[in-house]
Structure formats: structure tokens, C-alpha cells
Coordinates of C-alpha atoms (C1' of nucleotides) in Angstrom, one line a residue:
Chain U
M5 CA 45.9 9.4 -171.5
G6 CA 42.4 8.2 -170.7
E7 CA 40.8 10.9 -172.8
G8 CA 39.8 8.6 -175.5
A9 CA 38.4 6.0 -173.1
A10 CA 36.5 8.7 -171.2
E11 CA 34.9 9.9 -174.3
G12 CA 33.9 6.4 -175.4
V13 CA 36.1 6.7 -178.5
E14 CA 38.0 3.5 -177.7
E15 CA 36.6 0.5 -179.4
L16 CA 35.5 -2.4 -177.3
N17 CA 36.7 -5.8 -178.3
D18 CA 34.6 -8.9 -178.0
Q19 CA 35.8 -9.8 -174.6
M20 CA 35.1 -6.3 -173.2
L21 CA 31.6 -6.3 -174.8
I22 CA 30.8 -9.7 -173.2
R23 CA 32.0 -8.5 -169.8
R24 CA 29.8 -5.4 -170.1
Q25 CA 26.8 -7.7 -171.0
K26 CA 27.5 -9.7 -167.8
L27 CA 27.5 -6.5 -165.9
D28 CA 24.0 -5.9 -167.1
E29 CA 23.0 -9.4 -166.3
W30 CA 24.0 -9.0 -162.7
R31 CA 22.1 -5.8 -162.4
S32 CA 19.0 -7.3 -164.0
E33 CA 19.0 -9.8 -161.1
G34 CA 19.2 -6.9 -158.6
I35 CA 22.9 -7.5 -157.8
E36 CA 25.3 -4.6 -157.9
P37 CA 28.6 -6.0 -159.3
F38 CA 30.7 -3.2 -157.7
G39 CA 30.1 -4.3 -154.2
Q40 CA 30.7 -2.9 -150.7
R41 CA 32.9 -3.5 -147.8
Y42 CA 33.5 -7.2 -147.2
D43 CA 34.6 -8.5 -143.8
R44 CA 37.1 -11.3 -144.1
T45 CA 37.9 -13.8 -141.4
H46 CA 41.0 -15.2 -143.1
T47 CA 43.5 -14.7 -145.9
A48 CA 44.4 -17.4 -148.4
E49 CA 47.7 -17.9 -146.7
E50 CA 46.1 -18.2 -143.2
I51 CA 43.8 -20.9 -144.4
R52 CA 46.7 -22.9 -145.8
S53 CA 49.0 -22.4 -142.7
Q54 CA 46.2 -23.0 -140.2
F55 CA 44.4 -25.8 -142.1
D56 CA 44.4 -28.3 -139.2
A57 CA 42.5 -25.9 -137.0
L58 CA 40.3 -24.7 -139.8
E59 CA 39.3 -27.9 -141.5
G60 CA 35.5 -28.1 -141.6
Q61 CA 35.1 -24.5 -140.3
T62 CA 33.3 -21.8 -142.2
V63 CA 35.5 -18.9 -143.3
S64 CA 35.1 -15.7 -145.3
I65 CA 37.7 -14.7 -147.8
A66 CA 37.9 -12.2 -150.7
G67 CA 40.0 -11.8 -153.8
R68 CA 40.3 -12.0 -157.5
I69 CA 39.3 -15.1 -159.6
I70 CA 42.4 -16.0 -161.6
A71 CA 41.5 -19.5 -162.9
K72 CA 38.4 -21.5 -163.4
R73 CA 38.1 -25.2 -164.0
G74 CA 34.5 -26.3 -164.7
H75 CA 33.3 -29.9 -164.5
G76 CA 29.6 -29.6 -165.3
K77 CA 27.8 -29.7 -162.0
A78 CA 30.9 -28.9 -159.9
S79 CA 33.7 -26.5 -160.5
F80 CA 37.1 -25.3 -159.2
A81 CA 38.6 -21.8 -159.2
D82 CA 41.7 -20.1 -157.9
L83 CA 41.2 -17.0 -155.8
L84 CA 44.1 -14.6 -155.4
D85 CA 44.3 -12.2 -152.5
G86 CA 47.2 -10.2 -151.0
S87 CA 48.6 -13.3 -149.3
G88 CA 48.5 -15.7 -152.3
T89 CA 46.0 -18.1 -153.8
I90 CA 43.5 -20.6 -152.5
Q91 CA 41.4 -23.0 -154.4
L92 CA 37.6 -22.7 -154.4
F93 CA 35.3 -25.5 -155.0
I94 CA 31.5 -25.3 -155.7
K95 CA 28.9 -28.0 -156.2
V96 CA 25.4 -27.4 -157.6
N97 CA 23.7 -29.7 -155.1
T98 CA 25.3 -27.7 -152.2
V99 CA 24.5 -24.2 -153.4
G100 CA 21.5 -24.7 -155.7
E101 CA 21.0 -24.0 -159.4
K102 CA 20.7 -20.2 -159.1
L103 CA 23.9 -19.5 -157.3
Y104 CA 25.7 -22.1 -159.4
K105 CA 24.6 -20.3 -162.6
Q106 CA 25.8 -17.0 -161.1
Y107 CA 29.1 -18.6 -160.3
Q108 CA 29.4 -19.7 -163.9
R109 CA 28.9 -16.1 -165.0
L110 CA 32.1 -15.1 -163.2
D111 CA 35.0 -14.0 -165.4
L112 CA 38.7 -14.3 -164.7
G113 CA 39.6 -11.0 -163.0
D114 CA 36.3 -10.6 -161.1
I115 CA 36.8 -9.8 -157.4
I116 CA 34.4 -11.7 -155.1
G117 CA 33.8 -12.4 -151.4
V118 CA 33.3 -16.0 -150.5
Q119 CA 31.8 -17.7 -147.5
G120 CA 32.6 -21.4 -147.4
T121 CA 33.9 -24.5 -145.7
V122 CA 37.6 -25.3 -145.4
F123 CA 38.4 -28.8 -146.7
R124 CA 41.1 -30.8 -148.5
T125 CA 40.4 -32.3 -151.9
R126 CA 41.1 -35.9 -153.0
M127 CA 44.3 -34.6 -154.6
G128 CA 45.4 -33.0 -151.3
E129 CA 44.7 -29.4 -152.3
I130 CA 43.5 -27.2 -149.4
S131 CA 40.3 -25.5 -150.6
V132 CA 37.2 -23.6 -149.6
E133 CA 33.9 -25.0 -150.7
I134 CA 31.6 -22.1 -151.6
Q135 CA 28.4 -21.8 -149.6
E136 CA 27.7 -18.2 -150.6
F137 CA 29.6 -15.6 -152.6
C138 CA 29.0 -12.0 -153.6
M139 CA 30.3 -9.7 -156.3
L140 CA 32.8 -7.1 -155.1
S141 CA 34.1 -5.9 -158.4
K142 CA 33.4 -6.8 -162.0
A143 CA 36.5 -6.9 -164.3
L144 CA 35.6 -5.3 -167.6
R145 CA 38.9 -6.2 -169.2
P146 CA 40.6 -9.6 -169.5
L147 CA 43.7 -10.5 -167.5
P148 CA 47.0 -11.3 -169.2
E149 CA 47.7 -14.9 -170.0
K150 CA 48.0 -17.2 -167.0
W151 CA 51.0 -19.3 -168.0
H152 CA 53.4 -16.9 -169.7
G153 CA 52.3 -13.9 -167.6
L154 CA 52.8 -10.4 -168.9
K155 CA 56.1 -10.2 -170.7
D156 CA 55.9 -7.0 -172.8
V157 CA 58.1 -4.7 -170.8
D158 CA 56.3 -1.6 -172.1
L159 CA 53.0 -2.9 -170.8
R160 CA 54.6 -4.2 -167.6
Y161 CA 55.8 -0.7 -166.7
R162 CA 52.9 1.3 -168.0
M163 CA 50.3 -1.1 -166.5
R164 CA 52.2 -2.1 -163.4
Y165 CA 49.0 -3.4 -161.7
L166 CA 48.8 -6.1 -164.4
D167 CA 52.4 -7.0 -163.9
L168 CA 51.8 -7.4 -160.2
I169 CA 48.8 -9.6 -160.8
A170 CA 50.4 -11.7 -163.5
N171 CA 54.0 -11.9 -162.2
P172 CA 54.0 -12.7 -158.5
E173 CA 57.8 -12.4 -158.2
V174 CA 57.5 -8.7 -159.1
K175 CA 55.6 -8.1 -155.9
E176 CA 58.5 -9.6 -153.9
V177 CA 60.8 -7.0 -155.3
F178 CA 58.6 -4.2 -154.0
I179 CA 58.1 -5.8 -150.7
T180 CA 61.8 -6.1 -150.3
R181 CA 62.2 -2.4 -151.3
S182 CA 59.8 -1.5 -148.5
K183 CA 61.8 -3.6 -146.1
I184 CA 65.0 -1.9 -147.1
I185 CA 63.6 1.6 -146.6
Q186 CA 62.1 0.6 -143.3
G187 CA 65.4 -1.0 -142.4
I188 CA 67.3 2.2 -143.1
R189 CA 64.8 4.2 -141.1
D190 CA 65.0 1.8 -138.1
F191 CA 68.8 1.7 -138.3
L192 CA 69.1 5.4 -138.1
L193 CA 66.4 6.0 -135.5
A194 CA 68.1 3.4 -133.3
R195 CA 71.3 5.5 -133.5
G196 CA 69.6 8.7 -132.4
Y197 CA 69.0 10.3 -135.8
L198 CA 66.0 12.5 -136.3
E199 CA 64.0 12.1 -139.5
V200 CA 63.2 15.5 -141.1
E201 CA 61.7 16.9 -144.3
T202 CA 63.2 19.7 -146.3
P203 CA 61.9 21.6 -149.3
M204 CA 61.6 19.9 -152.7
L205 CA 60.8 23.3 -154.3
N206 CA 64.0 25.2 -154.2
V207 CA 64.9 28.8 -155.1
I208 CA 68.5 27.7 -155.6
P209 CA 69.0 24.1 -156.3
G210 CA 72.1 22.9 -154.5
G211 CA 74.0 20.0 -152.9
A212 CA 75.0 18.3 -156.1
N213 CA 76.3 19.0 -159.6
A214 CA 73.3 18.3 -161.8
R215 CA 70.8 20.0 -164.0
P216 CA 67.5 20.7 -162.3
F217 CA 63.9 20.6 -163.4
I218 CA 62.3 24.1 -163.5
T219 CA 58.7 24.7 -162.3
H220 CA 56.7 27.8 -161.8
H221 CA 54.8 29.2 -158.8
N222 CA 51.9 31.2 -160.1
A223 CA 51.0 33.3 -157.1
L224 CA 54.5 34.4 -156.6
D225 CA 55.1 34.5 -160.4
M226 CA 58.5 33.0 -160.0
D227 CA 60.4 29.9 -161.3
L228 CA 61.3 27.3 -158.8
Y229 CA 63.6 24.3 -159.1
M230 CA 62.9 20.8 -158.1
R231 CA 65.6 19.8 -155.6
I232 CA 68.6 18.0 -156.8
A233 CA 69.7 17.1 -153.2
P234 CA 68.6 18.1 -149.7
E235 CA 72.2 18.6 -148.5
L236 CA 72.3 22.3 -147.9
Y237 CA 69.1 22.3 -146.0
L238 CA 70.1 19.4 -143.8
K239 CA 73.4 21.1 -143.0
R240 CA 71.5 24.3 -142.0
L241 CA 69.8 22.0 -139.4
L242 CA 73.3 21.2 -138.0
V243 CA 73.8 24.9 -137.6
G244 CA 70.5 25.0 -135.8
G245 CA 71.6 22.4 -133.3
F246 CA 70.1 19.2 -134.5
E247 CA 73.1 16.8 -134.3
K248 CA 71.9 13.8 -136.2
V249 CA 69.4 14.2 -139.0
F250 CA 68.3 12.2 -142.0
E251 CA 65.9 12.5 -144.8
I252 CA 64.5 9.8 -147.1
G253 CA 63.0 11.2 -150.2
K254 CA 63.1 12.0 -153.9
N255 CA 65.7 14.0 -155.8
F256 CA 65.0 15.2 -159.3
R257 CA 67.6 15.5 -161.9
N258 CA 67.0 16.7 -165.4
E259 CA 69.3 14.2 -167.1
G260 CA 69.5 11.1 -169.2
I261 CA 67.4 8.0 -168.5
S262 CA 69.1 4.6 -168.4
T263 CA 69.0 1.3 -166.7
K264 CA 70.7 3.1 -163.7
H265 CA 69.0 6.5 -163.9
N266 CA 65.5 7.7 -163.5
P267 CA 64.6 11.4 -163.4
E268 CA 63.3 11.1 -159.9
Y269 CA 65.0 8.8 -157.6
T270 CA 65.1 8.1 -153.9
M271 CA 67.9 9.0 -151.6
V272 CA 68.7 8.8 -148.0
E273 CA 70.9 11.7 -146.8
L274 CA 72.2 11.9 -143.3
Y275 CA 74.4 14.2 -141.3
E276 CA 76.1 13.6 -138.0
A277 CA 77.6 16.5 -136.1
Y278 CA 81.1 16.0 -134.7
G279 CA 81.7 13.1 -137.0
D280 CA 83.7 12.9 -140.2
A281 CA 84.1 10.8 -143.3
D282 CA 85.5 7.8 -141.3
T283 CA 82.4 7.9 -139.1
M284 CA 80.3 7.7 -142.2
M285 CA 82.3 4.9 -143.8
A286 CA 81.8 2.8 -140.7
L287 CA 78.1 3.6 -140.7
T288 CA 77.8 2.8 -144.5
E289 CA 79.5 -0.6 -144.1
E290 CA 77.3 -1.5 -141.1
L291 CA 74.1 -0.3 -142.7
F292 CA 74.7 -2.2 -146.0
A293 CA 75.6 -5.4 -144.1
H294 CA 72.6 -5.0 -141.8
L295 CA 70.2 -4.5 -144.8
A296 CA 71.6 -7.5 -146.6
V297 CA 71.1 -9.7 -143.6
L298 CA 67.6 -8.2 -143.1
V299 CA 66.4 -9.1 -146.6
K300 CA 68.7 -12.0 -147.6
G301 CA 69.7 -13.4 -144.2
T302 CA 73.4 -13.1 -145.1
T303 CA 76.0 -10.5 -146.1
Q304 CA 76.7 -12.6 -149.2
V305 CA 74.7 -11.0 -152.0
E306 CA 74.4 -12.5 -155.5
F307 CA 74.1 -10.0 -158.3
Q308 CA 73.8 -11.2 -161.9
G309 CA 75.9 -14.2 -161.1
Q310 CA 78.6 -12.7 -159.0
I311 CA 78.8 -13.0 -155.3
I312 CA 79.5 -9.9 -153.3
D313 CA 80.3 -10.0 -149.6
L314 CA 79.1 -6.9 -147.8
A315 CA 80.6 -7.8 -144.4
P316 CA 82.6 -5.0 -142.9
P317 CA 85.3 -3.7 -143.1
W318 CA 85.5 -2.7 -146.7
P319 CA 88.9 -1.7 -148.2
R320 CA 89.6 1.9 -148.8
L321 CA 91.4 3.0 -151.9
P322 CA 92.5 6.6 -152.6
M323 CA 91.4 7.8 -156.1
L324 CA 94.9 8.4 -157.4
E325 CA 96.0 4.9 -156.3
A326 CA 93.0 3.4 -157.9
I327 CA 93.9 5.1 -161.2
K328 CA 97.5 3.9 -160.8
Q329 CA 96.3 0.4 -160.2
Y330 CA 93.6 0.1 -162.9
A331 CA 94.8 2.5 -165.6
G332 CA 98.5 2.3 -165.0
I333 CA 98.8 6.1 -164.8
D334 CA 100.6 7.8 -161.9
L335 CA 99.3 11.3 -161.4
E336 CA 100.9 11.9 -158.0
G337 CA 102.6 15.3 -158.1
V338 CA 101.8 15.7 -161.8
S339 CA 101.0 19.2 -163.2
D340 CA 97.7 20.1 -165.0
E341 CA 99.4 20.1 -168.4
E342 CA 101.1 16.8 -167.9
A343 CA 97.9 15.2 -166.6
V344 CA 96.0 16.4 -169.6
K345 CA 98.8 15.0 -171.9
L346 CA 98.8 11.6 -170.2
A347 CA 95.0 11.4 -170.5
K348 CA 95.0 12.3 -174.2
E349 CA 97.7 9.7 -174.8
R350 CA 95.2 7.1 -173.4
G351 CA 92.5 8.4 -175.8
V352 CA 90.5 10.1 -173.1
E353 CA 88.4 12.9 -174.3
L354 CA 88.4 16.1 -172.2
P355 CA 86.5 19.3 -172.3
P356 CA 88.5 22.4 -173.3
G357 CA 90.2 24.0 -170.3
A358 CA 90.2 20.7 -168.3
G359 CA 92.7 20.5 -165.5
K360 CA 94.1 17.7 -163.4
A361 CA 90.8 17.2 -161.4
Q362 CA 88.9 16.6 -164.6
V363 CA 91.6 14.2 -165.8
I364 CA 91.3 12.3 -162.6
N365 CA 87.5 12.2 -162.9
E366 CA 87.6 11.0 -166.5
L367 CA 90.3 8.4 -166.0
F368 CA 88.5 7.1 -163.0
D369 CA 85.1 6.8 -164.7
E370 CA 86.6 5.1 -167.8
F371 CA 89.2 2.8 -166.4
V372 CA 88.5 2.2 -162.7
E373 CA 84.8 2.4 -162.0
P374 CA 83.7 -0.6 -164.2
E375 CA 86.4 -2.8 -162.5
L376 CA 85.2 -2.1 -158.9
T377 CA 83.2 -5.2 -158.0
G378 CA 83.8 -4.1 -154.5
P379 CA 82.6 -3.3 -152.0
V380 CA 85.4 -0.7 -151.8
F381 CA 85.5 2.9 -150.6
I382 CA 87.2 5.2 -153.1
T383 CA 88.6 8.2 -151.2
E384 CA 90.5 11.5 -151.6
H385 CA 88.5 13.1 -154.4
P386 CA 90.1 16.3 -155.8
V387 CA 88.8 19.4 -154.2
E388 CA 87.6 20.8 -157.6
I389 CA 85.0 18.1 -158.0
S390 CA 83.9 18.2 -154.4
P391 CA 82.8 21.7 -153.6
L392 CA 81.0 20.9 -150.4
A393 CA 83.6 18.6 -148.8
K394 CA 86.3 19.5 -146.3
R395 CA 89.9 19.3 -147.4
K396 CA 92.2 16.7 -145.9
P397 CA 94.2 18.5 -143.3
D398 CA 97.5 17.0 -144.5
K399 CA 96.7 17.2 -148.2
P400 CA 94.6 20.3 -149.1
S401 CA 94.3 19.4 -152.8
V402 CA 92.0 16.5 -152.0
T403 CA 89.0 16.2 -149.9
D404 CA 88.1 13.9 -147.0
R405 CA 85.5 12.2 -149.2
F406 CA 84.5 8.7 -150.1
E407 CA 82.3 6.8 -152.5
P408 CA 81.5 3.1 -152.0
F409 CA 81.5 1.1 -155.2
I410 CA 79.8 -2.2 -155.6
V411 CA 79.3 -4.1 -158.9
G412 CA 80.9 -1.1 -160.6
W413 CA 78.3 1.3 -159.4
E414 CA 78.7 4.3 -157.2
M415 CA 76.3 3.4 -154.4
A416 CA 76.7 6.4 -152.1
N417 CA 78.7 9.5 -151.5
G418 CA 79.9 10.9 -148.3
F419 CA 82.5 13.2 -146.7
S420 CA 83.6 15.4 -143.9
E421 CA 81.4 18.4 -144.3
L422 CA 83.1 21.7 -145.2
N423 CA 82.2 24.1 -142.4
D424 CA 84.6 27.0 -143.2
P425 CA 82.3 29.6 -144.7
I426 CA 85.2 31.5 -146.4
D427 CA 86.5 28.3 -148.1
Q428 CA 82.9 27.4 -149.0
K429 CA 82.3 30.8 -150.6
E430 CA 85.5 30.4 -152.6
R431 CA 84.4 27.0 -153.8
F432 CA 81.1 28.4 -154.9
R433 CA 82.9 31.1 -156.7
Q434 CA 85.0 28.6 -158.6
Q435 CA 81.8 26.7 -159.4
M436 CA 80.3 29.9 -160.7
E437 CA 83.3 30.3 -163.0
Q438 CA 82.8 26.8 -164.4
R439 CA 79.1 27.7 -164.8
Q440 CA 79.9 30.8 -166.8
A441 CA 82.4 28.7 -168.8
G442 CA 79.4 26.6 -169.9
D443 CA 79.2 23.9 -167.3
D444 CA 75.5 24.0 -166.5
E445 CA 75.9 21.3 -163.9
A446 CA 78.3 23.4 -161.8
H447 CA 77.0 24.4 -158.4
M448 CA 75.1 27.7 -158.0
M449 CA 76.1 30.4 -155.5
D450 CA 74.0 30.1 -152.3
E451 CA 74.7 33.2 -150.2
D452 CA 72.1 32.2 -147.7
Y453 CA 73.9 29.0 -147.0
I454 CA 77.2 30.9 -146.6
V455 CA 75.4 33.1 -144.0
A456 CA 74.3 29.9 -142.2
L457 CA 77.9 28.6 -142.1
E458 CA 79.1 32.0 -140.8
H459 CA 77.0 31.4 -137.7
G460 CA 79.0 28.2 -137.1
M461 CA 78.3 24.7 -138.2
P462 CA 79.9 21.9 -136.1
P463 CA 82.3 19.6 -138.0
A464 CA 80.2 16.8 -139.3
G465 CA 80.1 13.6 -141.4
G466 CA 77.5 13.4 -144.2
L467 CA 76.3 10.6 -146.4
G468 CA 73.9 10.1 -149.2
I469 CA 72.8 6.7 -150.5
G470 CA 71.0 6.0 -153.7
I471 CA 68.2 3.7 -152.5
D472 CA 67.1 2.5 -155.9
R473 CA 70.6 1.1 -156.7
L474 CA 70.7 -0.4 -153.3
V475 CA 67.4 -2.2 -153.9
M476 CA 68.7 -3.3 -157.4
L477 CA 71.7 -4.8 -155.7
L478 CA 69.7 -6.6 -153.0
T479 CA 67.0 -7.9 -155.3
D480 CA 69.4 -8.8 -158.2
S481 CA 67.6 -6.5 -160.5
P482 CA 69.6 -5.4 -163.6
S483 CA 67.4 -2.3 -164.4
I484 CA 66.3 0.6 -162.1
R485 CA 62.9 0.2 -163.7
D486 CA 62.5 -3.1 -162.0
V487 CA 62.7 -1.5 -158.6
L488 CA 60.5 1.5 -159.4
L489 CA 56.7 0.8 -159.4
F490 CA 56.1 3.4 -162.0
P491 CA 59.3 4.2 -163.8
H492 CA 59.3 7.3 -166.0
M493 CA 58.0 6.5 -169.5
R494 CA 57.2 8.7 -172.5
P495 CA 53.5 9.2 -172.9
K496 CA 52.2 6.8 -175.5
A497 CA 51.2 8.8 -178.6
D498 CA 48.9 7.2 -181.1
Chain M
rG29 C1' 71.1 12.9 -178.0
rA30 C1' 73.5 8.5 -181.4
rG31 C1' 73.6 3.3 -183.0
rC32 C1' 71.4 -1.7 -183.1
rC33 C1' 66.9 -4.6 -182.4
rA34 C1' 61.7 -5.1 -181.6
rU35 C1' 56.2 -3.9 -182.3
rU36 C1' 51.1 -9.5 -185.6
rA37 C1' 44.2 -11.5 -181.7
rG38 C1' 42.8 -9.6 -174.8
rC39 C1' 47.9 -12.2 -173.4
rU40 C1' 52.4 -15.3 -175.1
rC41 C1' 54.2 -16.1 -179.8
rA42 C1' 54.6 -18.3 -185.2
rG43 C1' 54.3 -16.6 -190.2
rC44 C1' 59.2 -12.5 -193.4
rA45 C1' 62.2 -16.8 -201.0
rG46 C1' 56.1 -10.6 -201.5
rG47 C1' 50.1 -14.0 -203.1
rU48 C1' 45.6 -9.6 -197.8
rA49 C1' 47.3 -14.2 -191.5
rG50 C1' 48.0 -18.9 -187.7
rA51 C1' 48.9 -21.7 -182.7
rG52 C1' 48.4 -22.0 -177.2
rC53 C1' 45.9 -19.5 -173.3
rA54 C1' 41.7 -16.2 -172.9
rC55 C1' 36.8 -15.7 -175.1
rC56 C1' 31.9 -17.8 -177.3
rG57 C1' 28.5 -22.5 -177.8
rG58 C1' 28.1 -27.7 -176.1
rA59 C1' 29.6 -32.2 -172.7
rC60 C1' 31.5 -33.4 -167.9
rU61 C1' 30.1 -33.8 -159.7
rU62 C1' 37.5 -33.7 -156.7
rU63 C1' 40.2 -30.5 -160.9
rU64 C1' 44.7 -27.8 -160.5
rA65 C1' 48.5 -25.1 -167.4
rA66 C1' 41.5 -29.9 -166.1
rU67 C1' 39.8 -32.7 -170.4
rC68 C1' 36.7 -33.5 -174.9
rC69 C1' 33.7 -31.4 -179.3
rG70 C1' 32.7 -26.9 -182.2
rG71 C1' 33.8 -21.4 -183.3
rG72 C1' 39.2 -17.0 -185.2
rU73 C1' 37.3 -12.8 -182.5
rG74 C1' 42.8 -8.9 -186.3
rU75 C1' 44.0 -0.9 -187.9
rC76 C1' 49.8 -7.3 -188.8
rC77 C1' 52.5 0.1 -184.3
rG78 C1' 51.1 4.7 -187.7
rG79 C1' 52.0 7.3 -192.5
rG80 C1' 54.0 7.3 -197.3
rG81 C1' 56.5 4.5 -201.3
rU82 C1' 57.9 0.1 -204.7
rU83 C1' 54.7 -3.7 -206.9
rC84 C1' 49.4 -6.6 -210.6
rG85 C1' 49.7 -7.7 -205.2
rA86 C1' 53.0 -5.7 -198.8
rA87 C1' 52.6 -8.3 -192.1
rU88 C1' 56.9 -9.4 -195.3
rC89 C1' 60.9 -4.9 -199.4
rC90 C1' 62.2 0.8 -199.0
rC91 C1' 61.6 5.8 -196.5
rC92 C1' 59.6 8.8 -192.5
rG93 C1' 57.4 8.8 -187.7
rA94 C1' 55.8 6.7 -182.6
rU95 C1' 56.8 3.6 -178.5
rG96 C1' 59.9 0.1 -176.0
rG97 C1' 64.6 -2.8 -175.1
rC98 C1' 69.9 -2.9 -175.3
rU99 C1' 74.6 -0.3 -176.1
rC100 C1' 77.1 4.4 -176.0
rA101 C1' 77.2 9.6 -174.1
rC102 C1' 75.7 12.7 -169.2
rC103 C1' 74.8 11.7 -164.4
rA104 C1' 73.5 8.9 -158.8

RNA sequence: GAGCCAUUAGCUCAGCAGGUAGAGCACCGGACUUUUAAUCCGGGUGUCCGGGGUUCGAAUCCCCGAUGGCUCACCA
């Protein structure tokens, strides 16, 4: 991308040519259209909110011209800055012929600095009457259409800056995203958590069942993996004596792209020594409700027409009970063979060699998950699909794990952390078997992590929350691309 | 990865019983000293996504490809 333009291969359309001509006109008058620092006294929003104090005063503002309305010897324009828009007014007998002519040369999209007087027009619009203005940046390409905005989703994602200019509501989503992430950080810091950073380049990718991206380190001449989760590093920190840690950052998973999946996505993972799954469920409820109030002012959240109340406490539903309830199949005490038979009777496809754990997983995904408007905690996942979670003391075939579901999506994942190194090694061994059987998402063996556990890790609760989905929920965005500034796109080949 | 749909001017979209393209905004020229989707007069600025094919003739029909959207599959 950009090669063509850089080499001047790209053809200029009439509007681009005219804007380049205007660039030359500015320069022929000794004015550099790509200007310097500009000291503003106010933003557009401040002028509007502080109008009573500012009326008749001289202010300096800066921004992008997004509309012009000419009336011969007087003109109006709309100036957009980071706070919003403000109307500009200019009269030839105030500024003189020369400046007025220069004003008329301005194109939509140009960025200017304005010194002028605050006043209200006959129609009641708070405005700034230009006394002086200067060029800060010349726009060499036209903006998208003012009324319909930029609709082409391909262009919106590829040229997000235009989307942000043309569709102001898009900005709001990303402001909310920032508030949510800051809200999570504040919430955890206030509870004594320490924010840490762990490697994104991994020798052994762990902490999740997923296919990783592979990259290469030249000096070491070795392949490295982009992390699929920070979990195993964060738990090493529990061994080291940090008792409450969290990390906010990207995970990378080499899997499909959809309205709910982007190859790189943002997670918060946190671990609390001496806690357990119950500690984490309580924290999850509180955090979600807190964030909803922070960005919406209420725990009642509307998503695509349905109202979800995030106020704690959320119901807890063991996986087998959920399957009984939604699929009408009771797997309690059922053998592997019987479980597989029951699933096949319901038309569920299973990989060869699947056992009861896979049956539970498949039945849950197919019959239960879409029904979970929630919020609800699904608990007691089979040990086979939870290789890093502690077993329930009274029920060793399942783990002390939970996943909150809202609007049918898995929003997070948490459990009491497995701190028995011998059990952990055995779990890894089973994962390796699955790997050898062709499951390339099964966990890899991490001997170094076992060694860490052998030094003693306190019992702990752990939690990972998919921040993108959380932002989707709280901004009523149906696609993950709407909450990512630059979602992954194929390069445009032409 | 599979299916369906889309791609026409800078932007938003018409045009698709096959006769080489139109509108609004933007842009260009002109008028206009309080407009706000300003208005009025004049001007269409185009690789109809790309490449083949059918046809006297293709934006339109067929095939291949590119990109995007949705659905499904895998996952969070």
C-alpha cells in the first residue's frame, strides 16, 4: 500500500488537481499551507458552553473546515475540532479584500487557525467572526459527503480517519472504549492489584487452547510464537510473591475472523492469591456492573433491542444442568459411550475418539450458548477441557471454573487455579496426547511452568475478560470491527 | 475454509426487458453582506472492481479472480 502513490503512479482526479493548484497559490503568496504550532485559547465546545462570558471577546481556535456557505461579501463556515463544531463568520469589510479572497480559496478539509470575535448570529447560532486566520494544513483530497457520511464499510475500516471525521458517533464508541479500559484499570488498582507486562513473544505459547502465530527471531535464528494468553507468566508471578496482578493487552490467535473474532484482541487477565473461582465471580459481577454505570449511568444495558441487567448477583448454572435444561439431555453419571450415543441421536457431529467432555462441550455450544441472554455464570466445566483449572474437591471430574454469558457470548473465563504441579503435568501430558492425535489447539507441554509450580504457588483465583466483546456490549455494537479502530483487513490488491 | 449478496463520479446512490451512463452533495465558473443540508444560474468531472466470454452491441447476460458484508464452521 502506498507504493503507487509514492511513485506518483496514481492518477489525480480533478478535485485533487485543483487542491494542488491551490497549494501552489498559497505558496506563491509566501504562505506555507502546512503550518506550524498554533496556540489556541478555546475549543469549539468551550466557546459554546462559556458563551455568556466570551461574547464580544477575541478567541483563538483551530480545526478543520467541514462546511462553507458563501454569500458574496460575507460567508459562513463550520469548523470542526476535537470538541465539536463551531460556526465561523467572515465579512469582507472587516477583514479586507485580500484576506477574504484567501478565505474563499479554502477547501473543505483544510485545517486552519482562527482569531476572531465571539458573537451570536441573528438566527441564534454562537459563532466566531474571523479577524485573522492562518493555514495549518492543506487537504489535498476531498472529504466524504457531508449529509450521508461515509457508509462504505470497507472504506470506513480501511480509512478510519475519514470515518471518524464523517461519522461523529463513531468517535463516541472509541471514547467509551477508552473509558472502559481506564475503568477496569482503576477498579483493579483500587483493590490493590499490580499492573504488569509479560512477554508477547513466547517460546511456548500457553494459557489457552488456540493456534498461535509464528514469527522469527533473526539473531537467535529461532521461531517464536505470539502469545495466545499471558496466563502462565502471570501465575509465575504468584509463585514469586506478587499476590494480586493484572495485565491488559493483546492476545494473538491464528484463527477465523468473524463479527466476534479478530486475530489480535484485547484481554484483561488477573490473578488473586488465596482467592478462588467464587472470589472471581464476585469480582466479575461487580466489575461489569461498575463499568455499565460508568459508561451508561445504569446497570441496565440495551444490546440490539434487548435489555440486560448487569446488577449483581448473577445466577450460577453448572454446565450439566444447563445442558439438561436447554438441550433436554441428562449426562449426569453417563458413560463416554452413552454420552456419544446421545449426542449423535441429536445430530451433533463429534471428532473421532470424542469422549464425554467433548460431548458436553459440543452440546453446550450448540444448544445452550445461544440461549444464554444472561448474565449467568456457567460453572463446573469438565476437567478435560480445562487443563489449567483446579478440580472441584467434592467432584474431581469437573473443575472449579466459570464462564459468564451475556447475549449468548462468552464474556470471560475464570477458575480456581491449579497449583498441584503433579496434576498439572498430567494434564499437560493428556493435552500432548490430544495434540499428537491431531488437535493442534491442544496445550503444549511447558516444563518450565511445572518447575515454577513445584516451588509452590498459593491457591488463587484467576479471570480473563475479552475487552472487545465487553465494549461491544456496552456500546451496542453488533460487530467487533465497530470497536476496533483498525480491524484486520485483507490488503487491497488491484 | 463453504454459501448468499454487494462493488457505477471524490462521497451517497439510481440505471440491470442488452443500445457504451444519471441524480444529490462535493468540485469548476457566475450572482448574493446573518446562513446553517444556504439559495439562484451555468458546467458531468467516469477503468460502471479486474480479466475473459456470449453478442452487431455488455454497467446490464455467462465464467474466472479481487475486496467487502452477512450466514455457517473454528475460536474468545
